[in-house]
Amino acid sequence: MKIIKSLDEHFEEYLMGSLLIGISCVMLLQIFMRLIGESLVWAEELCRYFYLWSVFLSISFTIKKGIILRVDLLVHNLPRTIQKIVEITLQLINIVFFSFMSYYSILTVRGIRMSTQSSPAMEIPMFLVYLIIPLGFILTTIRCAQQIYLISTGESSIEKEDFLQTQ
């Protein structure tokens, strides 16, 4: 149970941190290789793919933490009950949007898989690179549903101080 709670709280952070460490290590290796007169043809491509994965993971991370970029000046001036209704409505809209994006990104990845396209330098199947798009959208949809639950039970970030005020 402790492991599940830790993954719920830190899943995206663990993955994004690992990807950032991976990017740093590969770039340092590339710098070292260039110093000795060699070059890794796959280093830039791998870093680009790691960066792409971290971008799609960060969407669900910002939803989970409640720090996604939005204009909420009007919402903060409403009574708490109305704030909760607005927040739940916004999360429902997010669920519809990210479900739609999940569905069509799955179709896209399926099409890429059938094309047998591979990456230029590493020659890995491109559907593996693009797999993060539906995974990121599905994870974001789950986090939006989780936010609805937290808002309904009073455990959401709207009950806490605003993120910018704590800085």
PDB file of C-alpha atoms in Angstrom:
ATOM      1  CA  MET A   1       0.000   0.000   0.000  1.00  0.00           C
ATOM      2  CA  LYS A   2       2.903   2.314   0.785  1.00  0.00           C
ATOM      3  CA  ILE A   3       4.377   1.728  -2.685  1.00  0.00           C
ATOM      4  CA  ILE A   4       1.056   2.497  -4.396  1.00  0.00           C
ATOM      5  CA  LYS A   5       0.685   5.729  -2.396  1.00  0.00           C
ATOM      6  CA  SER A   6       4.257   6.729  -3.269  1.00  0.00           C
ATOM      7  CA  LEU A   7       3.646   6.051  -6.967  1.00  0.00           C
ATOM      8  CA  ASP A   8       0.389   8.021  -6.837  1.00  0.00           C
ATOM      9  CA  GLU A   9       2.170  10.994  -5.308  1.00  0.00           C
ATOM     10  CA  HIS A  10       5.447  10.854  -7.241  1.00  0.00           C
ATOM     11  CA  PHE A  11       5.031   8.744 -10.426  1.00  0.00           C
ATOM     12  CA  GLU A  12       5.502  11.610 -12.879  1.00  0.00           C
ATOM     13  CA  GLU A  13       8.294  13.112 -10.778  1.00  0.00           C
ATOM     14  CA  TYR A  14      10.245   9.831 -10.772  1.00  0.00           C
ATOM     15  CA  LEU A  15       9.904   9.411 -14.528  1.00  0.00           C
ATOM     16  CA  MET A  16      10.648  13.045 -15.395  1.00  0.00           C
ATOM     17  CA  GLY A  17      13.636  13.031 -13.031  1.00  0.00           C
ATOM     18  CA  SER A  18      14.961   9.839 -14.610  1.00  0.00           C
ATOM     19  CA  LEU A  19      14.544  11.310 -18.090  1.00  0.00           C
ATOM     20  CA  LEU A  20      16.362  14.497 -17.050  1.00  0.00           C
ATOM     21  CA  ILE A  21      19.213  12.446 -15.599  1.00  0.00           C
ATOM     22  CA  GLY A  22      19.278  10.405 -18.822  1.00  0.00           C
ATOM     23  CA  ILE A  23      19.482  13.565 -20.947  1.00  0.00           C
ATOM     24  CA  SER A  24      22.297  14.922 -18.764  1.00  0.00           C
ATOM     25  CA  CYS A  25      24.307  11.689 -18.869  1.00  0.00           C
ATOM     26  CA  VAL A  26      23.951  11.256 -22.632  1.00  0.00           C
ATOM     27  CA  MET A  27      24.929  14.883 -23.291  1.00  0.00           C
ATOM     28  CA  LEU A  28      27.953  14.612 -20.978  1.00  0.00           C
ATOM     29  CA  LEU A  29      28.979  11.421 -22.777  1.00  0.00           C
ATOM     30  CA  GLN A  30      28.559  13.195 -26.122  1.00  0.00           C
ATOM     31  CA  ILE A  31      30.747  16.084 -24.916  1.00  0.00           C
ATOM     32  CA  PHE A  32      33.420  13.634 -23.752  1.00  0.00           C
ATOM     33  CA  MET A  33      33.296  11.721 -27.030  1.00  0.00           C
ATOM     34  CA  ARG A  34      33.725  14.916 -29.028  1.00  0.00           C
ATOM     35  CA  LEU A  35      36.736  15.828 -26.892  1.00  0.00           C
ATOM     36  CA  ILE A  36      38.452  12.611 -27.958  1.00  0.00           C
ATOM     37  CA  GLY A  37      37.512  13.146 -31.595  1.00  0.00           C
ATOM     38  CA  GLU A  38      34.540  10.801 -31.868  1.00  0.00           C
ATOM     39  CA  SER A  39      30.822  11.473 -31.940  1.00  0.00           C
ATOM     40  CA  LEU A  40      27.733   9.533 -30.966  1.00  0.00           C
ATOM     41  CA  VAL A  41      25.265   9.726 -33.824  1.00  0.00           C
ATOM     42  CA  TRP A  42      22.335   8.680 -31.628  1.00  0.00           C
ATOM     43  CA  ALA A  43      22.879  11.029 -28.653  1.00  0.00           C
ATOM     44  CA  GLU A  44      20.925  14.031 -29.915  1.00  0.00           C
ATOM     45  CA  GLU A  45      18.065  11.847 -31.109  1.00  0.00           C
ATOM     46  CA  LEU A  46      17.787  10.027 -27.782  1.00  0.00           C
ATOM     47  CA  CYS A  47      17.805  13.316 -25.862  1.00  0.00           C
ATOM     48  CA  ARG A  48      15.098  14.678 -28.143  1.00  0.00           C
ATOM     49  CA  TYR A  49      12.924  11.622 -27.451  1.00  0.00           C
ATOM     50  CA  PHE A  50      13.555  11.825 -23.690  1.00  0.00           C
ATOM     51  CA  TYR A  51      12.552  15.492 -23.796  1.00  0.00           C
ATOM     52  CA  LEU A  52       9.363  14.636 -25.707  1.00  0.00           C
ATOM     53  CA  TRP A  53       8.480  12.024 -23.091  1.00  0.00           C
ATOM     54  CA  SER A  54       9.066  14.490 -20.247  1.00  0.00           C
ATOM     55  CA  VAL A  55       6.802  17.084 -21.914  1.00  0.00           C
ATOM     56  CA  PHE A  56       3.841  14.702 -22.114  1.00  0.00           C
ATOM     57  CA  LEU A  57       4.419  13.475 -18.561  1.00  0.00           C
ATOM     58  CA  SER A  58       4.504  17.062 -17.304  1.00  0.00           C
ATOM     59  CA  ILE A  59       0.901  17.657 -18.439  1.00  0.00           C
ATOM     60  CA  SER A  60      -0.464  15.176 -15.902  1.00  0.00           C
ATOM     61  CA  PHE A  61       2.027  16.447 -13.311  1.00  0.00           C
ATOM     62  CA  THR A  62       0.698  20.006 -13.590  1.00  0.00           C
ATOM     63  CA  ILE A  63      -2.906  18.765 -13.355  1.00  0.00           C
ATOM     64  CA  LYS A  64      -2.051  16.710 -10.269  1.00  0.00           C
ATOM     65  CA  LYS A  65      -0.269  19.593  -8.533  1.00  0.00           C
ATOM     66  CA  GLY A  66      -2.869  22.162  -9.615  1.00  0.00           C
ATOM     67  CA  ILE A  67      -0.212  24.375 -11.204  1.00  0.00           C
ATOM     68  CA  ILE A  68      -1.352  24.206 -14.799  1.00  0.00           C
ATOM     69  CA  LEU A  69      -1.296  27.592 -16.498  1.00  0.00           C
ATOM     70  CA  ARG A  70      -4.732  29.174 -16.435  1.00  0.00           C
ATOM     71  CA  VAL A  71      -6.532  32.406 -15.671  1.00  0.00           C
ATOM     72  CA  ASP A  72      -8.507  31.916 -12.481  1.00  0.00           C
ATOM     73  CA  LEU A  73      -8.921  35.440 -11.153  1.00  0.00           C
ATOM     74  CA  LEU A  74     -12.699  35.224 -11.449  1.00  0.00           C
ATOM     75  CA  VAL A  75     -12.892  31.774  -9.846  1.00  0.00           C
ATOM     76  CA  HIS A  76     -10.914  32.845  -6.753  1.00  0.00           C
ATOM     77  CA  ASN A  77     -13.412  35.623  -6.042  1.00  0.00           C
ATOM     78  CA  LEU A  78     -16.386  33.240  -5.947  1.00  0.00           C
ATOM     79  CA  PRO A  79     -17.736  31.531  -2.815  1.00  0.00           C
ATOM     80  CA  ARG A  80     -16.138  28.133  -2.007  1.00  0.00           C
ATOM     81  CA  THR A  81     -19.188  26.131  -3.088  1.00  0.00           C
ATOM     82  CA  ILE A  82     -19.302  27.843  -6.486  1.00  0.00           C
ATOM     83  CA  GLN A  83     -15.510  27.430  -6.793  1.00  0.00           C
ATOM     84  CA  LYS A  84     -15.905  23.678  -6.341  1.00  0.00           C
ATOM     85  CA  ILE A  85     -18.661  23.517  -8.963  1.00  0.00           C
ATOM     86  CA  VAL A  86     -16.555  25.517 -11.438  1.00  0.00           C
ATOM     87  CA  GLU A  87     -13.455  23.399 -10.725  1.00  0.00           C
ATOM     88  CA  ILE A  88     -15.376  20.144 -11.210  1.00  0.00           C
ATOM     89  CA  THR A  89     -16.891  21.476 -14.443  1.00  0.00           C
ATOM     90  CA  LEU A  90     -13.439  22.462 -15.708  1.00  0.00           C
ATOM     91  CA  GLN A  91     -12.059  19.033 -14.840  1.00  0.00           C
ATOM     92  CA  LEU A  92     -14.972  17.371 -16.663  1.00  0.00           C
ATOM     93  CA  ILE A  93     -14.181  19.478 -19.733  1.00  0.00           C
ATOM     94  CA  ASN A  94     -10.535  18.411 -19.375  1.00  0.00           C
ATOM     95  CA  ILE A  95     -11.590  14.753 -19.180  1.00  0.00           C
ATOM     96  CA  VAL A  96     -13.633  15.062 -22.373  1.00  0.00           C
ATOM     97  CA  PHE A  97     -10.773  16.845 -24.165  1.00  0.00           C
ATOM     98  CA  PHE A  98      -8.008  14.490 -23.014  1.00  0.00           C
ATOM     99  CA  SER A  99     -10.177  11.424 -23.704  1.00  0.00           C
ATOM    100  CA  PHE A 100     -10.718  12.703 -27.236  1.00  0.00           C
ATOM    101  CA  MET A 101      -6.970  13.325 -27.609  1.00  0.00           C
ATOM    102  CA  SER A 102      -6.195   9.875 -26.162  1.00  0.00           C
ATOM    103  CA  TYR A 103      -8.462   8.148 -28.645  1.00  0.00           C
ATOM    104  CA  TYR A 104      -7.064   9.911 -31.704  1.00  0.00           C
ATOM    105  CA  SER A 105      -3.463   9.616 -30.550  1.00  0.00           C
ATOM    106  CA  ILE A 106      -3.991   5.854 -30.145  1.00  0.00           C
ATOM    107  CA  LEU A 107      -5.220   5.738 -33.749  1.00  0.00           C
ATOM    108  CA  THR A 108      -2.179   7.742 -34.848  1.00  0.00           C
ATOM    109  CA  VAL A 109       0.272   5.487 -33.002  1.00  0.00           C
ATOM    110  CA  ARG A 110      -1.466   2.433 -34.443  1.00  0.00           C
ATOM    111  CA  GLY A 111      -1.000   3.880 -37.937  1.00  0.00           C
ATOM    112  CA  ILE A 112       2.674   4.611 -37.263  1.00  0.00           C
ATOM    113  CA  ARG A 113       3.141   1.065 -35.987  1.00  0.00           C
ATOM    114  CA  MET A 114       1.683  -0.369 -39.186  1.00  0.00           C
ATOM    115  CA  SER A 115       4.005   1.790 -41.288  1.00  0.00           C
ATOM    116  CA  THR A 116       7.099   0.130 -39.750  1.00  0.00           C
ATOM    117  CA  GLN A 117       8.832   3.515 -39.684  1.00  0.00           C
ATOM    118  CA  SER A 118      12.030   3.633 -37.609  1.00  0.00           C
ATOM    119  CA  SER A 119      14.123   6.465 -36.220  1.00  0.00           C
ATOM    120  CA  PRO A 120      17.067   7.620 -38.356  1.00  0.00           C
ATOM    121  CA  ALA A 121      19.991   7.178 -35.961  1.00  0.00           C
ATOM    122  CA  MET A 122      18.894   4.576 -33.413  1.00  0.00           C
ATOM    123  CA  GLU A 123      16.630   2.631 -35.796  1.00  0.00           C
ATOM    124  CA  ILE A 124      14.013   1.968 -33.123  1.00  0.00           C
ATOM    125  CA  PRO A 125      10.375   1.685 -34.193  1.00  0.00           C
ATOM    126  CA  MET A 126       8.836   5.177 -34.212  1.00  0.00           C
ATOM    127  CA  PHE A 127       5.635   3.970 -32.607  1.00  0.00           C
ATOM    128  CA  LEU A 128       7.662   3.476 -29.395  1.00  0.00           C
ATOM    129  CA  VAL A 129       8.660   7.141 -29.497  1.00  0.00           C
ATOM    130  CA  TYR A 130       5.101   8.291 -30.169  1.00  0.00           C
ATOM    131  CA  LEU A 131       3.624   5.942 -27.571  1.00  0.00           C
ATOM    132  CA  ILE A 132       4.063   8.638 -24.920  1.00  0.00           C
ATOM    133  CA  ILE A 133       1.368  10.767 -26.564  1.00  0.00           C
ATOM    134  CA  PRO A 134      -1.569   8.461 -25.770  1.00  0.00           C
ATOM    135  CA  LEU A 135       0.049   7.408 -22.485  1.00  0.00           C
ATOM    136  CA  GLY A 136       0.451  11.042 -21.444  1.00  0.00           C
ATOM    137  CA  PHE A 137      -3.130  11.891 -22.374  1.00  0.00           C
ATOM    138  CA  ILE A 138      -4.509   8.803 -20.610  1.00  0.00           C
ATOM    139  CA  LEU A 139      -2.497   9.609 -17.481  1.00  0.00           C
ATOM    140  CA  THR A 140      -3.746  13.204 -17.640  1.00  0.00           C
ATOM    141  CA  THR A 141      -7.344  11.971 -17.943  1.00  0.00           C
ATOM    142  CA  ILE A 142      -6.805   9.821 -14.847  1.00  0.00           C
ATOM    143  CA  ARG A 143      -5.329  12.788 -12.958  1.00  0.00           C
ATOM    144  CA  CYS A 144      -8.331  14.954 -13.936  1.00  0.00           C
ATOM    145  CA  ALA A 145     -10.697  12.292 -12.574  1.00  0.00           C
ATOM    146  CA  GLN A 146      -8.567  12.150  -9.445  1.00  0.00           C
ATOM    147  CA  GLN A 147      -8.891  15.932  -9.073  1.00  0.00           C
ATOM    148  CA  ILE A 148     -12.685  15.669  -9.308  1.00  0.00           C
ATOM    149  CA  TYR A 149     -12.608  13.157  -6.458  1.00  0.00           C
ATOM    150  CA  LEU A 150     -10.292  15.368  -4.387  1.00  0.00           C
ATOM    151  CA  ILE A 151     -12.421  18.463  -5.007  1.00  0.00           C
ATOM    152  CA  SER A 152     -15.577  16.540  -4.053  1.00  0.00           C
ATOM    153  CA  THR A 153     -14.047  15.289  -0.799  1.00  0.00           C
ATOM    154  CA  GLY A 154     -12.483  18.646   0.084  1.00  0.00           C
ATOM    155  CA  GLU A 155      -8.884  17.440  -0.266  1.00  0.00           C
ATOM    156  CA  SER A 156      -8.090  19.445  -3.396  1.00  0.00           C
ATOM    157  CA  SER A 157      -5.605  22.250  -3.860  1.00  0.00           C
ATOM    158  CA  ILE A 158      -8.433  24.799  -4.046  1.00  0.00           C
ATOM    159  CA  GLU A 159      -8.740  24.376  -0.271  1.00  0.00           C
ATOM    160  CA  LYS A 160      -5.045  25.178   0.153  1.00  0.00           C
ATOM    161  CA  GLU A 161      -3.102  28.363  -0.470  1.00  0.00           C
ATOM    162  CA  ASP A 162      -2.513  29.473  -4.021  1.00  0.00           C
ATOM    163  CA  PHE A 163       0.747  28.133  -5.482  1.00  0.00           C
ATOM    164  CA  LEU A 164       2.026  31.599  -6.395  1.00  0.00           C
ATOM    165  CA  GLN A 165       1.345  33.046  -2.941  1.00  0.00           C
ATOM    166  CA  THR A 166       3.676  30.517  -1.307  1.00  0.00           C
ATOM    167  CA  GLN A 167       6.622  31.571  -3.463  1.00  0.00           C
TER     168      GLN A 167
END
